[in-house]
Each structure stands twice: as C-alpha cells, then as structure tokens.
Short mmCIF file of C-alpha atoms in Angstrom, two decimals:
data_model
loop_
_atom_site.label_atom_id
_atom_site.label_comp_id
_atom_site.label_asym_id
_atom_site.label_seq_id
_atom_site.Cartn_x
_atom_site.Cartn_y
_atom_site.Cartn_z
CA UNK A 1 -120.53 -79.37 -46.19
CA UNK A 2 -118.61 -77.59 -43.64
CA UNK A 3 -120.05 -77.69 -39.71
CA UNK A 4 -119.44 -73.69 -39.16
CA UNK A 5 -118.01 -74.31 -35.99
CA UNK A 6 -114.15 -74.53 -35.32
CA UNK A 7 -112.48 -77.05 -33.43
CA UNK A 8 -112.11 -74.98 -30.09
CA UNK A 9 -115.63 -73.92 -30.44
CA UNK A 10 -116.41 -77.27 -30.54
CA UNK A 11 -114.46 -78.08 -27.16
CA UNK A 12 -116.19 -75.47 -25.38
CA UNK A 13 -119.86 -76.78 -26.20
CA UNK A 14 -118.47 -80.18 -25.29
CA UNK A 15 -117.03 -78.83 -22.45
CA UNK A 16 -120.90 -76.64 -21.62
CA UNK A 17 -122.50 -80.13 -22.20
CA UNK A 18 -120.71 -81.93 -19.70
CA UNK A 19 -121.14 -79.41 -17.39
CA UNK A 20 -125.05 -78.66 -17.80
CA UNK A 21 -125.65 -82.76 -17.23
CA UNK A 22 -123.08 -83.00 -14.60
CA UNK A 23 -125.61 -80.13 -12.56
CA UNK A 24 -128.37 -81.88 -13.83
CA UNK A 25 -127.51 -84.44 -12.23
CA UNK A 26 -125.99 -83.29 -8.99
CA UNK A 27 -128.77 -81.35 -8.37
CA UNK A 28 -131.14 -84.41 -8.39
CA UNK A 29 -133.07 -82.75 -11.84
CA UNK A 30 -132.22 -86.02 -13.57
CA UNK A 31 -134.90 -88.41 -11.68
CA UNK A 32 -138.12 -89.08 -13.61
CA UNK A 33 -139.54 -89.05 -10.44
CA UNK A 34 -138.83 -85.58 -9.70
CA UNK A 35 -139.85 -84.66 -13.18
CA UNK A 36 -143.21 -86.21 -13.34
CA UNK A 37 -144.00 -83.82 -10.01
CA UNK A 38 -143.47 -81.33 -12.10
CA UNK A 39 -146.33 -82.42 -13.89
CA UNK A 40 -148.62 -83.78 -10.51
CA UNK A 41 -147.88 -79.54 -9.59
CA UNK A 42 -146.26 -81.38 -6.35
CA UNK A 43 -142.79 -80.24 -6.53
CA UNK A 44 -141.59 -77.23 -8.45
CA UNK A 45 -138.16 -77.36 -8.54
CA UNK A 46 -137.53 -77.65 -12.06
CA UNK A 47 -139.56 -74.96 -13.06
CA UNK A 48 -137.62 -72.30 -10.47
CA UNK A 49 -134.59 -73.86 -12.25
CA UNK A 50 -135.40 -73.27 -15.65
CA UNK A 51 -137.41 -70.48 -15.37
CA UNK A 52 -134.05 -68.52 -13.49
CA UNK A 53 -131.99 -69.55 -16.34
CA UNK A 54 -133.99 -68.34 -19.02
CA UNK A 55 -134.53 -65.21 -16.51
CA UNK A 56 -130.48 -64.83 -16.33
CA UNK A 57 -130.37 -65.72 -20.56
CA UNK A 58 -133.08 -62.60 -20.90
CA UNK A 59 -130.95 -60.61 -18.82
CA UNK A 60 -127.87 -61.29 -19.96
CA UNK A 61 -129.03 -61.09 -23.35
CA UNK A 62 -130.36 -57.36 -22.82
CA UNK A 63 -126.89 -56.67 -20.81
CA UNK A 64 -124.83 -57.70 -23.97
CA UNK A 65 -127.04 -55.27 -25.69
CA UNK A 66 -127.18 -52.56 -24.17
CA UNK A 67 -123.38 -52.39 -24.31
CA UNK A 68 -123.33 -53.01 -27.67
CA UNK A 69 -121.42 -55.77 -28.12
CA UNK A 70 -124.67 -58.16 -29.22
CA UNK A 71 -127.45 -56.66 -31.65
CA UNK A 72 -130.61 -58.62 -30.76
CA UNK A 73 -132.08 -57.55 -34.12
CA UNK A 74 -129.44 -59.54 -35.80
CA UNK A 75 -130.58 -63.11 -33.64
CA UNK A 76 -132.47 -65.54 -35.74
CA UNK A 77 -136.08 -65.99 -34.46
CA UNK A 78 -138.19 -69.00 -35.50
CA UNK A 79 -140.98 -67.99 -37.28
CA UNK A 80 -144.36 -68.83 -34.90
CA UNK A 81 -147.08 -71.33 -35.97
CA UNK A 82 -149.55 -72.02 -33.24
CA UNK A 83 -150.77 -75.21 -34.45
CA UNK A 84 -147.43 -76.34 -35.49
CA UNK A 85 -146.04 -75.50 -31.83
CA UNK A 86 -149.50 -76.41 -30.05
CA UNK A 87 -149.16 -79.93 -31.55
CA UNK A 88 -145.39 -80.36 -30.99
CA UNK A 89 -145.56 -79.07 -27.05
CA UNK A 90 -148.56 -81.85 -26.69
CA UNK A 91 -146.08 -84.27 -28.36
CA UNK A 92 -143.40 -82.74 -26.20
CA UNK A 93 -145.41 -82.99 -22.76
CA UNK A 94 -146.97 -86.15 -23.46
CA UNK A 95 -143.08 -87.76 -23.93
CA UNK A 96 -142.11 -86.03 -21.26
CA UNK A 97 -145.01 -87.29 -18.75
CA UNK A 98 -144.74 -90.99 -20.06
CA UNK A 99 -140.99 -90.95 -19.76
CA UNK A 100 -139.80 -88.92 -16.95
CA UNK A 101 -137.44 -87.03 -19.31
CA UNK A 102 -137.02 -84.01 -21.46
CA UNK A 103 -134.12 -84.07 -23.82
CA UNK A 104 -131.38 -82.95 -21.59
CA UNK A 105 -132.04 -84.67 -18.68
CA UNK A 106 -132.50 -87.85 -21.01
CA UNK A 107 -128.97 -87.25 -22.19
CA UNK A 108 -128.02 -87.13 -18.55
CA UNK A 109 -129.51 -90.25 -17.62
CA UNK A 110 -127.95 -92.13 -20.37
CA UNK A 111 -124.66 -90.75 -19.54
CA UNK A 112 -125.30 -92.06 -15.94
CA UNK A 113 -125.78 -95.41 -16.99
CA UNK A 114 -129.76 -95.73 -16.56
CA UNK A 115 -131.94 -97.78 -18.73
CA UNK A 116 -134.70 -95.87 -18.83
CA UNK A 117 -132.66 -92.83 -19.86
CA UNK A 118 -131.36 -95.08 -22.82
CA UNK A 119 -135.13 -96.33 -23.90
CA UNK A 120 -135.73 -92.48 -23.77
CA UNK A 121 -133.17 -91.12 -25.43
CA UNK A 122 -133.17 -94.14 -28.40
CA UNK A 123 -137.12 -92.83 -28.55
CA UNK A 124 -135.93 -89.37 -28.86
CA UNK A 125 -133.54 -90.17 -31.77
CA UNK A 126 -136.04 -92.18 -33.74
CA UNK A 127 -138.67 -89.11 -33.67
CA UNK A 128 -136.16 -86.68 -34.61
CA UNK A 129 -135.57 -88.92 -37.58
CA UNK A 130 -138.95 -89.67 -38.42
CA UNK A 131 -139.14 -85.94 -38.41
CA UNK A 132 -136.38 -85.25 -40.76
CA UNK A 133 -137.85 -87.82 -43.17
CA UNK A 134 -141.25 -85.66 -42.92
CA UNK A 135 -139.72 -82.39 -43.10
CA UNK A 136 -139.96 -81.63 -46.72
CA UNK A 137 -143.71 -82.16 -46.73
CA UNK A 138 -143.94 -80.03 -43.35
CA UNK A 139 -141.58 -77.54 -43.90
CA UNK A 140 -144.09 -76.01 -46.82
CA UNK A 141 -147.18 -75.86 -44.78
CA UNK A 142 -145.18 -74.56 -41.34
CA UNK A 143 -143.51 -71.49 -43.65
CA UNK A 144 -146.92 -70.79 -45.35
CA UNK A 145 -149.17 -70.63 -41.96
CA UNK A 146 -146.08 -68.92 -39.72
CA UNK A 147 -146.01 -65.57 -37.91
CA UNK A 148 -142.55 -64.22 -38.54
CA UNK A 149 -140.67 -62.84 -36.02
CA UNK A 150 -143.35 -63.12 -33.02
CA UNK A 151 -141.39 -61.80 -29.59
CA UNK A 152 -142.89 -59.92 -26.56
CA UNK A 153 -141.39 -56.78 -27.35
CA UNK A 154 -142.50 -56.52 -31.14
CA UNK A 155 -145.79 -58.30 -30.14
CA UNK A 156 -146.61 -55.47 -27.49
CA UNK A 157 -144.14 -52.08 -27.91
CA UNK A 158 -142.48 -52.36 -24.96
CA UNK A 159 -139.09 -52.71 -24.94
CA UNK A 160 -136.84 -55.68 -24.14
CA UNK A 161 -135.34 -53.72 -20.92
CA UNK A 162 -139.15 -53.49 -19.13
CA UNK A 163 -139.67 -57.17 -19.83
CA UNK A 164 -136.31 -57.99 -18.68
CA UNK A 165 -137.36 -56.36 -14.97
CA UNK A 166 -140.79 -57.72 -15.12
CA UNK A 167 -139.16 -61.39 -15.47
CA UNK A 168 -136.68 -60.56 -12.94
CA UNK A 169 -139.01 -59.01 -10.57
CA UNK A 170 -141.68 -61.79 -11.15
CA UNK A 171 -138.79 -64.86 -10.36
CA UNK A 172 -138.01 -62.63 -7.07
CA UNK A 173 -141.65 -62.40 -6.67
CA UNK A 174 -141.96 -66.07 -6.90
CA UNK A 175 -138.58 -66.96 -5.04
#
C-alpha cells in the first residue's frame, strides 16, 4: 500500500505539526489546568482560539471557492450518526476532563517532556487501537444508521457565503 502523500508533502505537515504544538504551547494552551477551565466555564481562552480558527478555515474555505480554485462539493464529508457522535463526544469530553488534554495538546505535552502528557497520549493510542480492532463490527451499524452528507448549508438552504458572515460576525460579536 502506497501512503498518497509525497515526500515534500510529507515535510510540510511535519513542518505544520511542529508549528501548531510549538503555539500550543507558547501560548500557554498546553496546561491541563487551563484546559479543565474550559470545562469549570472559568476561562475561555481555548474556545476563542479554536473557535477563530475554524472561523478563518470556514472563511478561507469559502474564499478558495469562490475563486474557483477549491470545489467544496468535491470535499469528503463524514456521513452523520447522532448516537455514534453523541457517544464518542461523551467519550471525547470525559478524556478530556479527566486528563487535561485533547489530542493535540497531548501531543504537545509529550513533546515537552511532561508525564502526564505521556500517560495521556499512551491512553490515546491504546483507544484508537482498541477502536481499530472494533471497527469491522462498528463500521456496519455506523454506515447503516448515518445521515450522509449533513452540513449547515444543505441542512438549511442557505448558502455557505451567509454562514461564513454569520460565524465571522458572531466571533466579532463575541471578541
């Protein structure tokens, strides 16, 4: 099996991946401390943080189309299955609140040195193998009970430029 990425493709992730932890952790998103806040609704810094870069993805995304250089129709979107995504953002939260960590900052902390973020992230890798070894038995039910292509524009008619500027005015809004 071939990875479909070339080599230089492969640099530049690397090269992404160093930078997102190296802001991660500049910016002081890495602490647990600062994470489980998040959670207590006592400090919302990492919400304003990811919530503007999904903001600047959406936008960017609706930039690249409207000069036609990406076709959003042709990007892959997971089919939806609210129990299926219900039970894996409990799963998700629950790590998350226990551990201080969400995947990337987990990655961050490990490459930092920290313990914790090494428990975490050794956690992390044995779900995502217990999951592969469940997969096959999953993978039928998920398909059969999943919502294909579920997004806000096909979900309501609007069109992805009007939720684009409701996004961006609601994170000005919120700024």
């Amino acid at each position: 099996m071939n990875f479909p990425l070339d080599s230089g493709s492969l640099i530049v992730l690397l090269l992404a991946g160093v930078l997102f932890g190296y802001f991660i952790e500049s910016a002081g998103l890495n602490s647990p401390r600062k994470l489980t806040a998040q959670f207590a609704l006592r400090d919302w810094t990492v919400f304003r943080v990811m919530f503007t870069a999904i903001v600047t993805a959406m936008v960017g995304m609706f930039a690249l189309s409207a000069v036609g250089v990406l076709n959003l129709a042709e990007l892959y979107v997971e089919p939806t299955n609210y129990v299926a995504q219900l039970g894996g953002g409990l799963l998700f939260g629950a790590g998350f609140i226990v551990g201080g960590y969400c995947p990337g900052t987990a990655m961050a902390a490990l490459a930092t040195g920290r313990k914790d973020g090494m428990v975490f992230a050794l956690g992390m890798l044995g779900g995502v193998l217990a999951y592969a070894e469940l997969t096959p038995e999953i993978d039928v039910w998920y398909k059969a009970h999943a919502t294909p292509e579920l997004t806000l524009p096909t979900l309501t008619g609007i069109g992805m430029g009007w939720w684009a500027l409701a996004f961006v005015a609601f994170l000005l809004f919120a700024a």
